[in-house]
Short mmCIF file of N, CA, C and O in Angstrom, two decimals:
data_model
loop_
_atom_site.label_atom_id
_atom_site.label_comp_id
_atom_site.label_asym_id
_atom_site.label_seq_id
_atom_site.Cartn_x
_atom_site.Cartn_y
_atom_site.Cartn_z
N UNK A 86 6.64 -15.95 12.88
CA UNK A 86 6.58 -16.98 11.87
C UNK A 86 5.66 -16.49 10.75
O UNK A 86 4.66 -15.81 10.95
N UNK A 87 6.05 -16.85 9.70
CA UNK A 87 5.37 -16.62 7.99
C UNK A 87 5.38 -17.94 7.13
O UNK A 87 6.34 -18.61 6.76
N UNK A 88 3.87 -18.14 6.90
CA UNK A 88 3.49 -19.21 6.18
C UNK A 88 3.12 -18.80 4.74
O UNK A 88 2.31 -17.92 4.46
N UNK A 89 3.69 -19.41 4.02
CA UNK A 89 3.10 -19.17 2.50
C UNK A 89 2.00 -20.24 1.75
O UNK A 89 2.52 -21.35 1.92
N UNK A 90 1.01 -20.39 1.17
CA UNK A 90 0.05 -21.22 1.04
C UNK A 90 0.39 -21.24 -0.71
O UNK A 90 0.49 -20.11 -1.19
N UNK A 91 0.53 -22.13 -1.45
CA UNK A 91 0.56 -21.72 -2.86
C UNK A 91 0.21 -22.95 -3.25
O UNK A 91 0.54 -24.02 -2.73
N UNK A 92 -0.78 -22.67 -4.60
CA UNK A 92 -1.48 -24.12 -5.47
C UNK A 92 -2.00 -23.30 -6.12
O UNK A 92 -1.88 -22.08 -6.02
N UNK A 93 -2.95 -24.24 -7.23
CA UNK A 93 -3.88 -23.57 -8.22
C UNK A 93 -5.25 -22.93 -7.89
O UNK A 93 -5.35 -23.09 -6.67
N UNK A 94 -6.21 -22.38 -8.28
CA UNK A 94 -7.14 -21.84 -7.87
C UNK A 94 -7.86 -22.80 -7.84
O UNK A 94 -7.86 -23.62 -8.75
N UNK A 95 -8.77 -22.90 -6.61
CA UNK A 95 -9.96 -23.52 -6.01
C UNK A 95 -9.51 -25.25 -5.23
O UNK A 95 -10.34 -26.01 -4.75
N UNK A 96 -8.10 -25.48 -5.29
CA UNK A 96 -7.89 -26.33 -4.26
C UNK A 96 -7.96 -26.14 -2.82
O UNK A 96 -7.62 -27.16 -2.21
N UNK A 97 -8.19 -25.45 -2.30
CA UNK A 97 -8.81 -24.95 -1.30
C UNK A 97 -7.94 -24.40 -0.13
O UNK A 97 -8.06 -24.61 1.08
N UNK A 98 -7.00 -23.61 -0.82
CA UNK A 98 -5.70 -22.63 -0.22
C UNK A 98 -6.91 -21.92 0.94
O UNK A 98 -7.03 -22.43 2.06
N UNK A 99 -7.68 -20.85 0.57
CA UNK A 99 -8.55 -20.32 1.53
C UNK A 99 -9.25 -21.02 2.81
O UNK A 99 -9.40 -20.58 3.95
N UNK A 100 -9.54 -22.00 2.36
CA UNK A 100 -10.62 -23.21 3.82
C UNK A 100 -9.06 -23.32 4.79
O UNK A 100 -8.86 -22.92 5.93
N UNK A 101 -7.88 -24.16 3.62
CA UNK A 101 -6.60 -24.11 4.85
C UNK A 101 -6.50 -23.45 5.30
O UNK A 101 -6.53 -23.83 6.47
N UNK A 102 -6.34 -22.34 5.26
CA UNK A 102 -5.83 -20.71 5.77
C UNK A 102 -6.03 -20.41 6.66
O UNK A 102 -5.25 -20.16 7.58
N UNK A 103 -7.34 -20.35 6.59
CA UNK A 103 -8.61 -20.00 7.84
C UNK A 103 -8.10 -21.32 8.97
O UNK A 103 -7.37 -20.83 9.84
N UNK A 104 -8.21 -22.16 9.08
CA UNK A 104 -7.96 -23.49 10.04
C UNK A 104 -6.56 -23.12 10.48
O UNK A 104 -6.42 -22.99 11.70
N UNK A 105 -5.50 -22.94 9.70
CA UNK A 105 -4.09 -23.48 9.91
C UNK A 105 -3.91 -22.04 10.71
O UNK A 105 -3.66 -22.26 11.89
N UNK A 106 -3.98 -20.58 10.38
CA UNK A 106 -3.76 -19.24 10.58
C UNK A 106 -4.30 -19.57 12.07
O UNK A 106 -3.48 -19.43 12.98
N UNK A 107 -5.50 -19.96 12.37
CA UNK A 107 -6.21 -19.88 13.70
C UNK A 107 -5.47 -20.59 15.10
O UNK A 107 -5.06 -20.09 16.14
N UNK A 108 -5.50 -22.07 14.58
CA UNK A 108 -4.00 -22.64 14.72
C UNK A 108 -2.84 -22.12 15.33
O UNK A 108 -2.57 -22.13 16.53
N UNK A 109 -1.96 -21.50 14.05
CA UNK A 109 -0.90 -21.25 14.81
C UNK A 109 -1.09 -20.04 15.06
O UNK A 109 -0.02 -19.43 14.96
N UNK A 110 -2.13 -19.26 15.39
CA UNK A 110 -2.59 -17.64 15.84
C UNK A 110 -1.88 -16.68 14.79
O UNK A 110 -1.46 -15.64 15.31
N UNK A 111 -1.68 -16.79 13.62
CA UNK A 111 -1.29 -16.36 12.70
C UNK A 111 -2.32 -15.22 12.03
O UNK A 111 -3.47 -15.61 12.19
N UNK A 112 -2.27 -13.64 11.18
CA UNK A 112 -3.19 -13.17 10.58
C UNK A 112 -3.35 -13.91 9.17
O UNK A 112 -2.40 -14.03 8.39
N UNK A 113 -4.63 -14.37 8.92
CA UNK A 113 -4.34 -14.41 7.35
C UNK A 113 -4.40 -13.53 6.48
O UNK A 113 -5.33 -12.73 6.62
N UNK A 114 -3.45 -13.31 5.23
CA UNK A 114 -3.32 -12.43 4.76
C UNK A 114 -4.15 -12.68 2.84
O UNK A 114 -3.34 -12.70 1.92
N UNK A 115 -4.93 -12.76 2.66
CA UNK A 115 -5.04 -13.07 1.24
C UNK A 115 -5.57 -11.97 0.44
O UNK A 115 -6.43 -11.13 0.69
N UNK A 116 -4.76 -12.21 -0.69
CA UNK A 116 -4.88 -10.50 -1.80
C UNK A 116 -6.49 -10.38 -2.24
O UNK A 116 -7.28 -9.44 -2.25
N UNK A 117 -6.57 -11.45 -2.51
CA UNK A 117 -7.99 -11.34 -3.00
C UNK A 117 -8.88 -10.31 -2.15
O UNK A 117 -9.35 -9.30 -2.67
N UNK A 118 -9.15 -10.80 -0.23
CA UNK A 118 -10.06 -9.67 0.38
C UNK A 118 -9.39 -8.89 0.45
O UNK A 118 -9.97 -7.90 0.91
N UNK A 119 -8.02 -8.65 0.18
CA UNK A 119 -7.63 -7.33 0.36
C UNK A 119 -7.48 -6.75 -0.84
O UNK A 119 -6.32 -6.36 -0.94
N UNK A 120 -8.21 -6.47 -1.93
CA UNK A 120 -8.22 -5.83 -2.98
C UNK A 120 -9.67 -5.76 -3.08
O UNK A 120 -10.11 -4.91 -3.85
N UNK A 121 -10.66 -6.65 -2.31
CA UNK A 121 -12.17 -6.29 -2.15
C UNK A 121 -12.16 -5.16 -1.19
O UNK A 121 -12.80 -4.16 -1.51
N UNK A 122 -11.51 -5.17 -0.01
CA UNK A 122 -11.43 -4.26 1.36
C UNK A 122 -11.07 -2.88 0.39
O UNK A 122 -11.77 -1.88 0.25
N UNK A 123 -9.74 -3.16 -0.24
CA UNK A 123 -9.50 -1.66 0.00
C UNK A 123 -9.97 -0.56 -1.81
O UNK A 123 -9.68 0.53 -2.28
N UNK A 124 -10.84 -1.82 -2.23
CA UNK A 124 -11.91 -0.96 -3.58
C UNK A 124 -12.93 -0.61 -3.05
O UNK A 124 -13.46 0.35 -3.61
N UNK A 125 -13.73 -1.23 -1.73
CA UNK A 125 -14.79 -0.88 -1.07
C UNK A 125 -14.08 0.30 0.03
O UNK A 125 -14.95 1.14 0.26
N UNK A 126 -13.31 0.51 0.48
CA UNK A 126 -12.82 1.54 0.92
C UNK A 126 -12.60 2.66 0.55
O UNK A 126 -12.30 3.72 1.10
N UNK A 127 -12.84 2.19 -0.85
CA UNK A 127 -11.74 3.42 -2.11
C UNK A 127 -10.62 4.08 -1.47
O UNK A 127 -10.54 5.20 -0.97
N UNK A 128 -9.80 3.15 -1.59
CA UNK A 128 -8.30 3.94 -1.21
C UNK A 128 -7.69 4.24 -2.26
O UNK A 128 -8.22 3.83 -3.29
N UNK A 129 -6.68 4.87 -2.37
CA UNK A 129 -6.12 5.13 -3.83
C UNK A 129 -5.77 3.91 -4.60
O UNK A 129 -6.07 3.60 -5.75
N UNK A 130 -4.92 3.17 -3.49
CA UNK A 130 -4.51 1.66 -4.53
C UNK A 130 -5.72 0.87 -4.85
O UNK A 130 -5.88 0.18 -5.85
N UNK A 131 -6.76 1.10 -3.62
CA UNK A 131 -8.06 0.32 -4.13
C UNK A 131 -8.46 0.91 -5.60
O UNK A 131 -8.58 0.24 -6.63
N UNK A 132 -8.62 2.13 -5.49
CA UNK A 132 -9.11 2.33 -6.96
C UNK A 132 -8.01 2.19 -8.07
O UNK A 132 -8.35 2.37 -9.24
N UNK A 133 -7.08 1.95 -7.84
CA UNK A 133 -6.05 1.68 -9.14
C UNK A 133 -6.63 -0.17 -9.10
O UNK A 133 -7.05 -0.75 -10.10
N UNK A 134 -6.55 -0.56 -8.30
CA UNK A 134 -6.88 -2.05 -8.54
C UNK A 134 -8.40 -2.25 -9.36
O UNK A 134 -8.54 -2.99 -10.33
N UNK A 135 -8.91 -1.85 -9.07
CA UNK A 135 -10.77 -1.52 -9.60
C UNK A 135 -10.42 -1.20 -11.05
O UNK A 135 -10.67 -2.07 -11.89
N UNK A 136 -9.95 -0.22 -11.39
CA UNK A 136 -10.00 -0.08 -12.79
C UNK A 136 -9.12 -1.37 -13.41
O UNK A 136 -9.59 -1.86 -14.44
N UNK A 137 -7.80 -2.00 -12.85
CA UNK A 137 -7.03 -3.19 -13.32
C UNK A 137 -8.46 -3.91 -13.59
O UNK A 137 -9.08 -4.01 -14.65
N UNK A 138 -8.73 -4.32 -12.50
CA UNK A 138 -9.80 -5.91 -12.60
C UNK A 138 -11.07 -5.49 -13.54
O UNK A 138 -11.47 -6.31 -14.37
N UNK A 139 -11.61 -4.40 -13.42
CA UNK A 139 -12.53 -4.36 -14.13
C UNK A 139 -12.45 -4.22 -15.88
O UNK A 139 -13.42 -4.24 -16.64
N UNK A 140 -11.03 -4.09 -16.22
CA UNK A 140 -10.51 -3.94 -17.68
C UNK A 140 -10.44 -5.25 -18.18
O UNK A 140 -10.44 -5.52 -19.38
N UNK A 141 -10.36 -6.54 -16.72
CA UNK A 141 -9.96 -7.81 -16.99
C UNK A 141 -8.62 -7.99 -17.02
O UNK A 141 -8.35 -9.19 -17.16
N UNK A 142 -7.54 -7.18 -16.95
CA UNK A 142 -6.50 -7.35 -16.22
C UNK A 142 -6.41 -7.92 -15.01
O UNK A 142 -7.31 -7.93 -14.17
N UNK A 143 -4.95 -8.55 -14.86
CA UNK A 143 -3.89 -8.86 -13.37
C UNK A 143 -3.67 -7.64 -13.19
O UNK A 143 -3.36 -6.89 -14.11
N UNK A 144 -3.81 -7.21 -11.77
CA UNK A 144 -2.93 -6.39 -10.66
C UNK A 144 -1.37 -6.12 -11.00
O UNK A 144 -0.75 -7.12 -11.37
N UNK A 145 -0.83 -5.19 -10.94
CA UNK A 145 0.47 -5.40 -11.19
C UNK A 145 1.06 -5.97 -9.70
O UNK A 145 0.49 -6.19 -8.63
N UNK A 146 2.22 -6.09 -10.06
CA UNK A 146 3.35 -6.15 -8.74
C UNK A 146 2.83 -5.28 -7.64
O UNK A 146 2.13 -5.59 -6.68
N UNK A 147 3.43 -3.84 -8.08
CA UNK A 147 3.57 -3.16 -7.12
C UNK A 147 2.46 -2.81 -6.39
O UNK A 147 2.51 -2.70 -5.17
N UNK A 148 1.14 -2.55 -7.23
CA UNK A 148 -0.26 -2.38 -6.88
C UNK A 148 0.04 -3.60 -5.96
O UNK A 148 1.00 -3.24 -5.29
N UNK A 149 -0.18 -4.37 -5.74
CA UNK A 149 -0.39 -5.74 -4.77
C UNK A 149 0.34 -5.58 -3.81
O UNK A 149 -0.25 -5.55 -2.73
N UNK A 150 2.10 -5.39 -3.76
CA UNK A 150 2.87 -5.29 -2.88
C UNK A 150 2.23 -4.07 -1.82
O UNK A 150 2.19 -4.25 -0.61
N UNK A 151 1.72 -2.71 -2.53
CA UNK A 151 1.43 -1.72 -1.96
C UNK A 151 0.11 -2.08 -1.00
O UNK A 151 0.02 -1.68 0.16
N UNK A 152 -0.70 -2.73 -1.54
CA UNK A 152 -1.93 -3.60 -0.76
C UNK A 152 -1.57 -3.92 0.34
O UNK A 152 -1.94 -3.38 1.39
N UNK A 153 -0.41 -5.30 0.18
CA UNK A 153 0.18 -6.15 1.38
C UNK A 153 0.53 -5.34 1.85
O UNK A 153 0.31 -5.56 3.04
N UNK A 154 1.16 -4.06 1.71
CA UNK A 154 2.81 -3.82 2.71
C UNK A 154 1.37 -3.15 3.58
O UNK A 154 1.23 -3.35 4.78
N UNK A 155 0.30 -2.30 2.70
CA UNK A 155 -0.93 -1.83 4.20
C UNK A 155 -0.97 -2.45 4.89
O UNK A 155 -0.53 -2.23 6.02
N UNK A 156 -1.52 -3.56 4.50
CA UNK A 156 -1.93 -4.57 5.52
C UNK A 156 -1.03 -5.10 6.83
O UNK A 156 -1.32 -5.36 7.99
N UNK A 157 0.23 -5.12 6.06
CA UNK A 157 1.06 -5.41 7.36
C UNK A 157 1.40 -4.31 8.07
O UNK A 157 1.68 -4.49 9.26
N UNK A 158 1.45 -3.05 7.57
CA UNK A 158 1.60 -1.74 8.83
C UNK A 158 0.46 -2.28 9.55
O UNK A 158 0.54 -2.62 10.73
N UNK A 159 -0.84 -2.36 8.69
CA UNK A 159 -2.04 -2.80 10.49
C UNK A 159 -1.74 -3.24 11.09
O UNK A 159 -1.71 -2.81 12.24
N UNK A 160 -1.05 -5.01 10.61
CA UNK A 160 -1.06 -5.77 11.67
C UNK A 160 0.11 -5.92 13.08
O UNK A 160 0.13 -6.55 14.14
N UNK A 161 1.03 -4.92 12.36
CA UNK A 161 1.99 -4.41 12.69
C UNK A 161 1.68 -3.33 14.16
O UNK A 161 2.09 -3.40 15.32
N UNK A 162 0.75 -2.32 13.43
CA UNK A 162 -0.14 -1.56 14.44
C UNK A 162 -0.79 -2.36 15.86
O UNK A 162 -0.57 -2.22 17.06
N UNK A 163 -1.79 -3.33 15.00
CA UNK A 163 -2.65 -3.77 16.11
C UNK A 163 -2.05 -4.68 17.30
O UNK A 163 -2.50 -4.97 18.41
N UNK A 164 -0.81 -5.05 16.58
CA UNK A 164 -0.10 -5.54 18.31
C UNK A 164 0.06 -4.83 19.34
O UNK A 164 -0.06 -4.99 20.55
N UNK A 165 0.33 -4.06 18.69
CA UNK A 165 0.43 -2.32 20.26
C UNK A 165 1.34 -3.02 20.88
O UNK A 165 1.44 -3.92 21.72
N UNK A 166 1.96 -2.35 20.23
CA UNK A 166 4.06 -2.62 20.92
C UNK A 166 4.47 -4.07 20.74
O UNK A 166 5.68 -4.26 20.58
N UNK A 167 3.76 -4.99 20.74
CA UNK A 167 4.23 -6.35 20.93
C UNK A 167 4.82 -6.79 19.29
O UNK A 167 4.64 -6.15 18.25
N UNK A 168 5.51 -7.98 19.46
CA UNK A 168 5.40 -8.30 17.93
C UNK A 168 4.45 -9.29 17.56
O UNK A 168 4.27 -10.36 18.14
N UNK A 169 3.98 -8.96 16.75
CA UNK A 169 2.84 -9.51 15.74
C UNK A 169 3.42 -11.09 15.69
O UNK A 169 4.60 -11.42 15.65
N UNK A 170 2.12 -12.04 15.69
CA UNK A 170 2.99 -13.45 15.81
C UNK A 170 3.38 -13.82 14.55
O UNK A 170 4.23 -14.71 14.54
N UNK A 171 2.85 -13.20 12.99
CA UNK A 171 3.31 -13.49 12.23
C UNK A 171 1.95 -13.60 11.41
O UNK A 171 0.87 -13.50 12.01
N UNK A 172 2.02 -13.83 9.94
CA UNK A 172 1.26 -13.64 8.74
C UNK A 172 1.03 -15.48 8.07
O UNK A 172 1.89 -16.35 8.23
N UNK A 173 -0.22 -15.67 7.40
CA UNK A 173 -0.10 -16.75 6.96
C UNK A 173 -0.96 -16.23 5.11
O UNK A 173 -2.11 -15.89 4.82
N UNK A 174 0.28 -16.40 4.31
CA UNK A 174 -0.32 -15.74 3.18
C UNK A 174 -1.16 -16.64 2.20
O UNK A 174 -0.67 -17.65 1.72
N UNK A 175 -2.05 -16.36 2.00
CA UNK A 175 -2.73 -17.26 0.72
C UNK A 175 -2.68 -16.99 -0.50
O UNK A 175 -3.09 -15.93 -0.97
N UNK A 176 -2.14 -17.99 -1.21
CA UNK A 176 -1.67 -17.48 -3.06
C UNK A 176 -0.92 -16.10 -2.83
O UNK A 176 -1.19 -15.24 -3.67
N UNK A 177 -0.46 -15.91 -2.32
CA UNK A 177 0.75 -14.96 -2.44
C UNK A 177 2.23 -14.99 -1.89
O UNK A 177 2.36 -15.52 -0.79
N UNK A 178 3.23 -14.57 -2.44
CA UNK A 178 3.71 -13.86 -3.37
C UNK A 178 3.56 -15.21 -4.89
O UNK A 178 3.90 -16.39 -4.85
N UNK A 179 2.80 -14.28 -6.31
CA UNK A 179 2.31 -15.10 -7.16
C UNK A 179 3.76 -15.04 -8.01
O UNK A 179 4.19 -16.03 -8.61
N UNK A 180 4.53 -13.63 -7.97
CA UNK A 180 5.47 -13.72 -8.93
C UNK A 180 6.92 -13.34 -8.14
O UNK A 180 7.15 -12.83 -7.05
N UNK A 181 7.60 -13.74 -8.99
CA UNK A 181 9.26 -13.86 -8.27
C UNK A 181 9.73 -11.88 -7.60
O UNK A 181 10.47 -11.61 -6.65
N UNK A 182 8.97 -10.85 -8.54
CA UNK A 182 9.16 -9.90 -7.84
C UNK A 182 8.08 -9.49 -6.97
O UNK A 182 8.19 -8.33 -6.55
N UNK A 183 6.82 -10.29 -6.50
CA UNK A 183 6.05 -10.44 -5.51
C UNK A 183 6.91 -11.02 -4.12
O UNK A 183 6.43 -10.71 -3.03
N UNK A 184 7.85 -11.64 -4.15
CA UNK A 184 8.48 -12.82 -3.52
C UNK A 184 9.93 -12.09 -2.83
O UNK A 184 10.53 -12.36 -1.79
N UNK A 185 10.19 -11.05 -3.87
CA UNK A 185 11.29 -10.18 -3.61
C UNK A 185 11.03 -8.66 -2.70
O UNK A 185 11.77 -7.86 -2.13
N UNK A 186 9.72 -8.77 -2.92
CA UNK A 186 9.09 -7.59 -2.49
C UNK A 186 8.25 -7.86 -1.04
O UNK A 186 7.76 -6.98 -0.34
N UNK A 187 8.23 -9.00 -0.84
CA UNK A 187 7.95 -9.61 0.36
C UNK A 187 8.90 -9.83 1.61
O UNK A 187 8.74 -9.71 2.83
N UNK A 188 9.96 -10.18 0.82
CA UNK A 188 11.04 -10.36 1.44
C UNK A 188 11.97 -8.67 2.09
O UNK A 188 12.68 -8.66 3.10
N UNK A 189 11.77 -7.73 1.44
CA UNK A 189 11.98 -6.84 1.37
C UNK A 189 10.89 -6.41 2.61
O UNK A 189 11.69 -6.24 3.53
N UNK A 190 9.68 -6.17 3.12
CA UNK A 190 8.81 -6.02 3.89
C UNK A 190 9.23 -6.68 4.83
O UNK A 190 9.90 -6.10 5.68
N UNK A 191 8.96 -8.09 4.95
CA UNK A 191 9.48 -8.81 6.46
C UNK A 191 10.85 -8.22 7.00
O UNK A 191 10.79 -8.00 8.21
N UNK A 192 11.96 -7.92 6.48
CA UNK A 192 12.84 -7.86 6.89
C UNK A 192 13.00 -6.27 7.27
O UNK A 192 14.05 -5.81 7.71
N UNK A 193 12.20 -5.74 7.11
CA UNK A 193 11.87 -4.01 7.81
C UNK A 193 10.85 -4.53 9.02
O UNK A 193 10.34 -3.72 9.79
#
């Protein structure tokens, strides 16, 4: 199962997340720590994201998709053979080819 969380900023998509994800044993997935994780990591996409945000730019698409799709090889990984019970995303997918590109991931 895949939950999508979507509203405006600071209605409190994140506090749900955390509660509802735990809940239904779901990972939460939100772009935000994962664009803190992987600039403090310095991964390559981390540092393409670092220079975006710090110009005061949005992330593109693919930068983000490339974020998520990591994240889900982990979680993908950390089942160790089993299947993963599923993702609960916060504010994401923001744009229709975020949404297409998501869809594209789950279904691999």
């Amino acid at each position: 199962m895949h939950v999508i969380l979507m509203g405006p900023q600071g209605v409190g998509k994140g506090t749900q997340a955390t509660r509802i994800a735990g809940e239904l044993g779901l990972v939460h997935v939100s772009t935000g720590d994962l664009f803190r994780n992987a600039i403090k990591a310095q991964t390559p996409l981390g540092q393409m994201a670092k220079k975006i945000l710090d110009a005061g730019e949005l992330v593109p698409d693919d930068v983000t998709l490339g974020i998520v799709e990591q994240r889900l090889e982990e979680i993908s990984a950390e089942s160790a053979g089993g299947a993963p019970s599923g993702a609960l995303f916060d504010g994401f997918p923001r744009t229709p080819a975020q949404a297409a590109g998501l869809d594209e991931m789950l279904a691999r």
